[in-house]
Amino acid sequence: DGEYFWKLSGRHLMGANSTVSELLLADLACKFRKPREHACVLIGGLGLGFSLRRVLEISGPKASAHVSELLPEVVAWNREFLGGLNGKLLDDSRVQILTRDVFDCIKQGPGRYDAILLDVDNGPTSFVQAKNSRIYTGNGLWLIHRALRPGGRVAFWSADREPAFLANLTRAGFRAEEFEAKSNERAKRAAHRIYVGEVEG
């Protein structure tokens, strides 16, 4: 019927009818104080491709998007089944698909990215995969800070409010903000949160 949902062991992870927070994640990550014509953006987690689509829409023809997706099956499903949704974006010349852990991409070196979007788990304290917790540790945040260029931004998707995480971002050297995010346009309340850290410069 054109609606797509992903579940893991019966647990709902995402759906094509609930994309408000995925789009907002891209908007906030790429909201630079100064325009960046050749912005390089790292997206952690392909999902159904909505954040990727939004990054390409707002970043322009000279930007590039590196999509780190740990599971090759997810990439294959997007190509095979989701061409009518966002799957065709994987063939866009601006897009590079990396079937590897986003944490390894972040560790590659300093000043590689203008923006980093992280929608790899449920947030700083709730995990589908335990090893994702390293992204949110002091060392993980330091590596993210190092991977960003001056004025660069990182946006973290979180299923719930995480009050301590703002302080952790600040301690890691970011200008930190918290934003409410609805799961869909008809939702009466904002169930999710997006945490943004900006590097000075």
Coordinates of N, CA and C in Angstrom, one line a residue:
D1 N 0.8 -1.2 0.0 CA 0.0 0.0 0.0 C 0.9 1.3 0.0
G2 N 2.2 1.1 -0.2 CA 3.0 2.3 -0.2 C 3.6 2.7 1.1
E3 N 3.1 2.1 2.2 CA 3.6 2.4 3.5 C 4.7 1.4 4.0
Y4 N 5.8 1.8 4.5 CA 6.9 0.9 4.8 C 7.2 1.1 6.3
F5 N 7.5 -0.1 7.0 CA 7.8 -0.1 8.4 C 9.0 -1.0 8.6
W6 N 9.9 -0.7 9.5 CA 11.0 -1.6 9.9 C 10.8 -1.9 11.3
K7 N 10.9 -3.2 11.6 CA 10.9 -3.7 13.0 C 12.1 -4.6 13.2
L8 N 12.5 -4.7 14.5 CA 13.5 -5.6 14.9 C 13.0 -6.4 16.1
S9 N 12.9 -7.7 15.9 CA 12.3 -8.6 16.9 C 11.0 -8.2 17.4
G10 N 10.2 -7.7 16.5 CA 8.8 -7.2 16.8 C 8.8 -5.8 17.3
R11 N 10.0 -5.1 17.5 CA 10.0 -3.8 18.0 C 10.0 -2.8 16.9
H12 N 9.1 -1.9 16.9 CA 9.0 -0.9 15.8 C 10.1 0.1 15.8
L13 N 10.8 0.2 14.7 CA 12.0 1.1 14.6 C 11.7 2.4 13.9
M14 N 11.0 2.3 12.8 CA 10.7 3.5 11.9 C 9.6 3.1 10.9
G15 N 9.0 4.2 10.4 CA 8.0 4.0 9.4 C 7.9 5.2 8.5
A16 N 7.4 4.9 7.3 CA 7.4 6.0 6.2 C 6.3 7.0 6.5
N17 N 5.5 6.7 7.5 CA 4.4 7.7 7.9 C 4.8 8.6 9.1
S18 N 6.0 8.4 9.6 CA 6.5 9.2 10.7 C 7.9 9.7 10.4
T19 N 7.9 10.8 9.7 CA 9.2 11.3 9.2 C 9.6 12.7 9.7
V20 N 8.7 13.3 10.5 CA 8.9 14.7 10.9 C 10.3 14.9 11.6
S21 N 10.6 14.0 12.5 CA 11.8 14.2 13.3 C 13.1 13.9 12.4
E22 N 12.9 13.0 11.4 CA 14.1 12.7 10.5 C 14.4 13.9 9.7
L23 N 13.4 14.6 9.2 CA 13.6 15.8 8.4 C 14.1 16.9 9.2
L24 N 13.6 17.1 10.4 CA 14.1 18.1 11.3 C 15.6 17.9 11.7
L25 N 16.0 16.6 11.8 CA 17.4 16.3 12.1 C 18.3 16.9 11.1
A26 N 17.9 16.7 9.8 CA 18.7 17.2 8.7 C 18.7 18.8 8.7
D27 N 17.5 19.4 8.9 CA 17.4 20.8 8.9 C 18.3 21.4 10.0
L28 N 18.3 20.9 11.2 CA 19.1 21.4 12.3 C 20.6 21.2 12.1
A29 N 20.9 20.0 11.6 CA 22.4 19.8 11.4 C 23.0 20.7 10.3
C30 N 22.2 21.0 9.3 CA 22.7 21.8 8.2 C 22.4 23.3 8.3
K31 N 22.0 23.8 9.5 CA 21.6 25.2 9.7 C 22.9 25.9 10.1
F32 N 23.8 26.1 9.1 CA 25.0 26.8 9.3 C 24.8 28.3 9.5
R33 N 25.7 28.9 10.3 CA 25.6 30.4 10.5 C 26.1 31.1 9.2
K34 N 27.0 30.4 8.5 CA 27.5 31.0 7.2 C 27.2 29.9 6.1
P35 N 26.8 30.4 4.9 CA 26.5 29.4 3.8 C 27.7 28.6 3.5
R36 N 27.5 27.3 3.1 CA 28.6 26.4 2.8 C 28.2 25.7 1.5
E37 N 28.7 26.2 0.4 CA 28.4 25.7 -0.9 C 28.9 24.3 -1.2
H38 N 30.0 23.9 -0.6 CA 30.6 22.6 -0.8 C 30.5 21.8 0.5
A39 N 29.5 21.9 1.2 CA 29.3 21.2 2.5 C 29.5 19.7 2.3
C40 N 30.2 19.1 3.3 CA 30.3 17.6 3.3 C 29.6 17.1 4.6
V41 N 28.6 16.3 4.4 CA 27.7 15.9 5.5 C 27.8 14.4 5.7
L42 N 28.0 13.9 6.9 CA 28.0 12.5 7.3 C 26.7 12.2 7.9
I43 N 26.0 11.2 7.4 CA 24.7 10.7 7.9 C 25.0 9.3 8.5
G44 N 24.7 9.2 9.8 CA 24.8 7.9 10.5 C 23.5 7.2 10.5
G45 N 23.3 6.2 9.7 CA 22.1 5.5 9.6 C 21.3 5.9 8.4
L46 N 21.1 5.0 7.4 CA 20.3 5.3 6.2 C 18.8 5.2 6.5
G47 N 18.4 4.2 7.2 CA 17.0 4.1 7.5 C 16.2 4.0 6.2
L48 N 15.1 4.8 6.1 CA 14.3 4.8 4.9 C 14.7 6.0 4.0
G49 N 15.8 6.7 4.3 CA 16.3 7.7 3.4 C 15.8 9.1 3.5
F50 N 14.9 9.3 4.5 CA 14.3 10.7 4.6 C 15.3 11.7 5.0
S51 N 16.2 11.5 5.9 CA 17.2 12.5 6.3 C 18.1 12.7 5.1
L52 N 18.5 11.7 4.4 CA 19.3 11.9 3.2 C 18.7 12.8 2.2
R53 N 17.4 12.5 1.9 CA 16.7 13.3 0.9 C 16.6 14.8 1.4
R54 N 16.4 15.0 2.6 CA 16.4 16.4 3.1 C 17.7 17.1 3.0
V55 N 18.8 16.4 3.3 CA 20.1 16.9 3.2 C 20.4 17.3 1.8
L56 N 20.1 16.5 0.8 CA 20.3 16.8 -0.6 C 19.5 18.0 -1.0
E57 N 18.3 18.1 -0.5 CA 17.4 19.2 -0.9 C 17.9 20.6 -0.4
I58 N 18.5 20.6 0.8 CA 18.9 21.9 1.4 C 20.4 22.3 1.2
S59 N 21.2 21.3 0.8 CA 22.6 21.5 0.7 C 23.1 22.0 -0.7
G60 N 22.3 21.8 -1.7 CA 22.7 22.3 -3.0 C 23.5 21.3 -3.9
P61 N 23.7 21.6 -5.1 CA 24.3 20.7 -6.1 C 25.8 20.4 -5.9
K62 N 26.5 21.2 -5.1 CA 27.9 21.0 -4.9 C 28.3 20.4 -3.6
A63 N 27.3 20.0 -2.8 CA 27.5 19.4 -1.5 C 27.7 17.9 -1.7
S64 N 28.2 17.2 -0.7 CA 28.3 15.8 -0.7 C 27.8 15.2 0.6
A65 N 27.2 14.0 0.4 CA 26.6 13.3 1.6 C 27.2 11.9 1.7
H66 N 27.9 11.6 2.8 CA 28.4 10.3 3.1 C 27.4 9.6 4.0
V67 N 26.9 8.5 3.6 CA 25.9 7.8 4.4 C 26.5 6.5 4.9
S68 N 26.7 6.4 6.2 CA 27.2 5.3 6.9 C 26.1 4.4 7.4
E69 N 26.0 3.2 6.8 CA 25.0 2.2 7.2 C 25.7 0.9 7.5
L70 N 25.5 0.5 8.7 CA 26.2 -0.7 9.2 C 25.8 -2.0 8.5
L71 N 24.5 -2.1 8.2 CA 23.9 -3.3 7.6 C 23.8 -3.2 6.1
P72 N 24.5 -4.0 5.3 CA 24.3 -4.0 3.9 C 22.9 -4.3 3.4
E73 N 22.2 -5.1 4.2 CA 20.8 -5.4 3.9 C 19.9 -4.2 3.8
V74 N 20.2 -3.2 4.7 CA 19.4 -2.0 4.6 C 19.6 -1.2 3.3
V75 N 20.9 -1.2 2.9 CA 21.2 -0.5 1.6 C 20.5 -1.3 0.5
A76 N 20.6 -2.6 0.5 CA 20.0 -3.4 -0.6 C 18.5 -3.3 -0.6
W77 N 17.8 -3.2 0.6 CA 16.4 -3.0 0.6 C 16.0 -1.7 0.0
N78 N 16.8 -0.6 0.3 CA 16.5 0.7 -0.2 C 16.5 0.7 -1.8
R79 N 17.6 0.0 -2.3 CA 17.7 -0.1 -3.7 C 16.6 -1.0 -4.4
E80 N 16.3 -2.1 -3.7 CA 15.4 -3.0 -4.4 C 13.9 -2.7 -4.2
F81 N 13.5 -2.3 -3.0 CA 12.1 -2.1 -2.6 C 11.7 -0.6 -2.5
L82 N 12.6 0.3 -2.3 CA 12.2 1.6 -1.9 C 12.6 2.7 -3.0
G83 N 12.7 2.2 -4.2 CA 13.0 3.1 -5.3 C 12.0 4.2 -5.4
G84 N 10.7 3.9 -5.2 CA 9.7 4.9 -5.3 C 9.6 5.8 -4.1
L85 N 10.3 5.5 -3.0 CA 10.4 6.3 -1.8 C 11.6 7.2 -1.9
N86 N 12.7 6.7 -1.4 CA 14.0 7.5 -1.5 C 15.2 6.7 -2.0
G87 N 14.9 5.4 -2.4 CA 16.0 4.5 -2.8 C 16.8 5.0 -4.0
K88 N 16.2 5.7 -4.9 CA 16.9 6.2 -6.1 C 18.0 7.2 -5.7
L89 N 17.9 7.8 -4.6 CA 18.8 8.8 -4.1 C 20.2 8.2 -3.9
L90 N 20.3 6.9 -3.7 CA 21.6 6.2 -3.5 C 22.4 6.3 -4.8
D91 N 21.8 6.6 -5.9 CA 22.6 6.7 -7.2 C 22.9 8.2 -7.5
D92 N 22.5 9.1 -6.7 CA 22.8 10.5 -6.9 C 24.4 10.7 -6.8
S93 N 24.9 11.4 -7.7 CA 26.4 11.6 -7.7 C 26.9 12.3 -6.5
R94 N 26.1 12.9 -5.7 CA 26.6 13.6 -4.5 C 26.6 12.6 -3.3
V95 N 26.1 11.4 -3.5 CA 26.0 10.4 -2.4 C 27.0 9.4 -2.4
Q96 N 27.6 9.1 -1.3 CA 28.6 8.0 -1.2 C 28.1 7.1 0.0
I97 N 27.8 5.8 -0.3 CA 27.3 4.9 0.6 C 28.5 4.1 1.3
L98 N 28.6 4.1 2.6 CA 29.7 3.5 3.3 C 29.0 2.4 4.2
T99 N 29.2 1.1 3.9 CA 28.6 0.0 4.7 C 29.6 -0.3 5.8
R100 N 29.6 0.6 6.8 CA 30.5 0.5 7.9 C 29.9 1.2 9.1
D101 N 30.5 1.0 10.3 CA 30.0 1.7 11.5 C 30.4 3.2 11.4
V102 N 29.4 4.0 11.7 CA 29.6 5.5 11.6 C 30.7 5.9 12.6
F103 N 30.9 5.2 13.7 CA 31.9 5.5 14.6 C 33.3 5.5 14.0
D104 N 33.5 4.5 13.1 CA 34.8 4.4 12.4 C 35.0 5.5 11.4
C105 N 33.9 6.0 10.8 CA 34.0 7.2 9.9 C 34.3 8.4 10.7
I106 N 33.8 8.6 11.9 CA 34.1 9.7 12.7 C 35.5 9.7 13.1
K107 N 36.1 8.6 13.4 CA 37.5 8.5 13.9 C 38.5 8.7 12.8
Q108 N 38.1 8.9 11.5 CA 39.1 8.9 10.4 C 40.0 10.1 10.5
G109 N 39.6 11.2 11.0 CA 40.5 12.3 11.0 C 39.8 13.6 11.3
P110 N 40.6 14.7 11.6 CA 40.0 16.0 11.9 C 39.5 16.8 10.7
G111 N 38.5 17.5 11.0 CA 38.0 18.5 10.0 C 37.5 17.9 8.7
R112 N 36.9 16.7 8.7 CA 36.4 16.1 7.5 C 35.0 16.5 7.1
Y113 N 34.2 17.0 8.1 CA 32.8 17.2 7.9 C 32.3 18.6 8.3
D114 N 31.3 19.1 7.6 CA 30.6 20.3 8.0 C 29.4 20.0 8.9
A115 N 28.8 18.8 8.7 CA 27.7 18.4 9.5 C 27.7 16.9 9.7
I116 N 27.2 16.5 10.9 CA 27.1 15.0 11.1 C 25.7 14.8 11.7
L117 N 24.9 13.9 11.1 CA 23.6 13.5 11.6 C 23.7 12.1 12.2
L118 N 23.2 11.9 13.4 CA 23.3 10.6 14.0 C 21.9 10.1 14.5
D119 N 21.4 9.2 13.7 CA 20.2 8.6 14.0 C 20.4 7.1 14.0
V120 N 21.3 6.6 14.9 CA 21.8 5.2 14.9 C 21.1 4.4 16.0
D121 N 20.5 5.0 16.9 CA 19.9 4.3 18.0 C 18.8 5.1 18.7
N122 N 18.3 4.7 19.8 CA 17.2 5.5 20.5 C 17.7 6.7 21.3
G123 N 19.0 6.9 21.4 CA 19.4 8.1 22.1 C 20.6 7.8 23.0
P124 N 21.0 8.8 23.8 CA 22.2 8.7 24.6 C 22.2 7.6 25.7
T125 N 21.0 7.1 26.1 CA 21.0 6.1 27.2 C 20.2 4.9 26.8
S126 N 19.5 4.8 25.7 CA 18.7 3.7 25.3 C 19.1 3.1 24.0
F127 N 19.6 1.9 24.0 CA 20.3 1.3 22.8 C 19.6 0.0 22.3
V128 N 19.5 -0.1 21.0 CA 19.2 -1.3 20.4 C 20.5 -2.2 20.3
Q129 N 21.6 -1.5 20.0 CA 22.9 -2.2 20.0 C 23.8 -1.5 21.0
A130 N 24.3 -2.3 21.9 CA 25.0 -1.7 23.1 C 26.3 -1.0 22.7
K131 N 26.9 -1.4 21.6 CA 28.2 -0.7 21.2 C 27.9 0.7 20.7
N132 N 26.7 1.1 20.4 CA 26.4 2.5 20.0 C 26.6 3.5 21.2
S133 N 26.7 3.0 22.4 CA 26.9 3.8 23.5 C 28.2 4.6 23.4
R134 N 29.2 4.1 22.7 CA 30.5 4.8 22.6 C 30.4 6.1 21.9
I135 N 29.3 6.3 21.1 CA 29.2 7.6 20.4 C 28.9 8.7 21.4
Y136 N 28.2 8.4 22.5 CA 27.7 9.4 23.4 C 28.7 9.6 24.6
T137 N 29.7 8.8 24.7 CA 30.7 9.0 25.8 C 31.5 10.3 25.6
G138 N 32.3 10.6 26.6 CA 33.1 11.8 26.5 C 34.1 11.7 25.4
N139 N 34.7 10.5 25.2 CA 35.6 10.3 24.1 C 34.9 10.3 22.7
G140 N 33.7 9.8 22.7 CA 33.0 9.8 21.4 C 32.6 11.2 21.0
L141 N 32.2 12.0 22.0 CA 31.9 13.4 21.7 C 33.1 14.2 21.3
W142 N 34.2 13.9 21.9 CA 35.5 14.5 21.5 C 35.9 14.2 20.1
L143 N 35.7 12.9 19.7 CA 36.0 12.5 18.3 C 35.1 13.2 17.3
I144 N 33.8 13.4 17.7 CA 32.9 14.1 16.8 C 33.3 15.5 16.6
H145 N 33.6 16.2 17.8 CA 34.1 17.6 17.7 C 35.3 17.7 16.8
R146 N 36.2 16.7 16.9 CA 37.4 16.8 16.1 C 37.1 16.6 14.6
A147 N 36.1 15.8 14.3 CA 35.8 15.4 12.9 C 35.1 16.6 12.2
L148 N 34.6 17.6 13.0 CA 33.9 18.7 12.4 C 34.8 19.9 12.1
R149 N 34.5 20.6 11.0 CA 35.2 21.8 10.6 C 34.7 22.9 11.5
P150 N 35.5 24.0 11.6 CA 35.0 25.2 12.4 C 33.6 25.6 11.9
G151 N 32.7 25.8 12.9 CA 31.4 26.2 12.6 C 30.5 25.0 12.2
G152 N 31.1 23.8 12.3 CA 30.3 22.6 11.9 C 29.3 22.2 13.0
R153 N 28.4 21.4 12.6 CA 27.3 21.0 13.5 C 27.0 19.5 13.6
V154 N 26.7 19.0 14.7 CA 26.2 17.6 14.9 C 24.8 17.6 15.5
A155 N 24.0 16.7 14.9 CA 22.6 16.6 15.5 C 22.4 15.1 15.8
F156 N 21.9 14.9 17.0 CA 21.6 13.6 17.5 C 20.1 13.4 17.7
W157 N 19.6 12.3 17.1 CA 18.2 12.0 17.3 C 18.0 11.2 18.6
S158 N 17.0 11.5 19.4 CA 16.8 10.8 20.6 C 15.3 10.5 20.8
A159 N 14.9 9.3 21.2 CA 13.5 8.9 21.4 C 12.9 9.7 22.5
D160 N 13.7 10.0 23.5 CA 13.2 10.7 24.7 C 14.0 11.9 25.1
R161 N 13.6 12.6 26.0 CA 14.4 13.7 26.6 C 15.5 13.2 27.4
E162 N 16.7 13.8 27.2 CA 17.9 13.3 27.9 C 18.6 14.6 28.6
P163 N 18.1 15.0 29.7 CA 18.5 16.3 30.3 C 20.1 16.4 30.5
A164 N 20.7 15.3 30.9 CA 22.1 15.3 31.1 C 23.0 15.5 29.9
F165 N 22.4 15.1 28.7 CA 23.2 15.1 27.5 C 23.6 16.5 27.0
L166 N 22.8 17.5 27.3 CA 23.1 18.9 27.0 C 24.4 19.3 27.7
A167 N 24.5 19.0 29.0 CA 25.7 19.3 29.8 C 26.9 18.5 29.2
N168 N 26.7 17.3 28.8 CA 27.8 16.5 28.2 C 28.3 17.1 26.9
L169 N 27.4 17.6 26.1 CA 27.8 18.3 24.9 C 28.6 19.6 25.2
T170 N 28.2 20.3 26.1 CA 28.9 21.5 26.5 C 30.3 21.2 27.0
R171 N 30.4 20.2 27.9 CA 31.7 19.8 28.4 C 32.6 19.4 27.3
A172 N 32.1 18.9 26.2 CA 32.9 18.4 25.1 C 33.3 19.6 24.1
G173 N 32.9 20.8 24.5 CA 33.3 22.0 23.7 C 32.3 22.5 22.7
F174 N 31.1 21.9 22.7 CA 30.0 22.4 21.8 C 29.2 23.5 22.3
R175 N 28.6 24.3 21.5 CA 27.5 25.2 21.8 C 26.3 24.3 21.7
A176 N 25.6 23.9 22.7 CA 24.6 22.9 22.7 C 23.2 23.4 22.8
E177 N 22.2 22.8 22.1 CA 20.8 23.1 22.1 C 20.0 21.8 22.1
E178 N 18.8 21.9 22.6 CA 17.8 20.9 22.6 C 16.5 21.3 21.9
F179 N 16.0 20.5 21.0 CA 14.8 20.8 20.2 C 13.8 19.7 20.4
E180 N 12.5 20.1 20.5 CA 11.4 19.1 20.5 C 11.1 18.6 19.1
A181 N 10.7 17.4 19.0 CA 10.4 16.8 17.6 C 9.2 15.9 17.7
K182 N 8.2 16.2 16.9 CA 7.1 15.3 16.9 C 7.4 14.1 16.0
S183 N 6.7 13.0 16.2 CA 6.9 11.8 15.4 C 6.2 11.9 14.0
N184 N 5.1 12.6 14.0 CA 4.4 12.9 12.8 C 3.6 14.2 12.9
E185 N 3.1 14.8 11.8 CA 2.5 16.1 11.8 C 1.2 16.2 12.7
R186 N 0.6 15.1 12.8 CA -0.7 15.0 13.5 C -0.5 14.8 15.0
A187 N 0.7 14.5 15.5 CA 0.9 14.3 16.9 C 0.6 15.5 17.7
K188 N 0.0 15.3 18.9 CA -0.4 16.4 19.8 C 0.7 16.9 20.6
R189 N 1.7 16.0 20.8 CA 2.9 16.4 21.6 C 4.2 16.0 21.0
A190 N 5.2 16.6 21.4 CA 6.6 16.2 20.8 C 7.2 15.1 21.7
A191 N 7.2 13.9 21.1 CA 7.6 12.8 21.9 C 9.1 12.6 21.9
H192 N 9.8 13.1 20.8 CA 11.2 12.9 20.6 C 12.0 14.2 20.8
R193 N 13.3 14.1 20.8 CA 14.2 15.2 21.0 C 15.3 15.2 20.0
I194 N 15.8 16.3 19.6 CA 17.1 16.4 18.8 C 18.0 17.3 19.5
Y195 N 19.2 16.8 19.7 CA 20.3 17.5 20.4 C 21.3 18.0 19.4
V196 N 21.6 19.3 19.4 CA 22.5 19.9 18.4 C 23.8 20.4 19.1
G197 N 24.9 20.1 18.6 CA 26.2 20.7 19.1 C 26.9 21.4 17.9
E198 N 27.3 22.6 18.2 CA 28.0 23.4 17.2 C 29.4 23.8 17.6
V199 N 30.3 23.6 16.7 CA 31.7 23.9 17.0 C 32.0 25.4 16.8
E200 N 32.8 26.0 17.6 CA 33.1 27.4 17.4 C 33.8 27.6 16.1
G201 N 33.6 28.8 15.5 CA 34.3 29.2 14.3 C 33.4 29.7 13.2

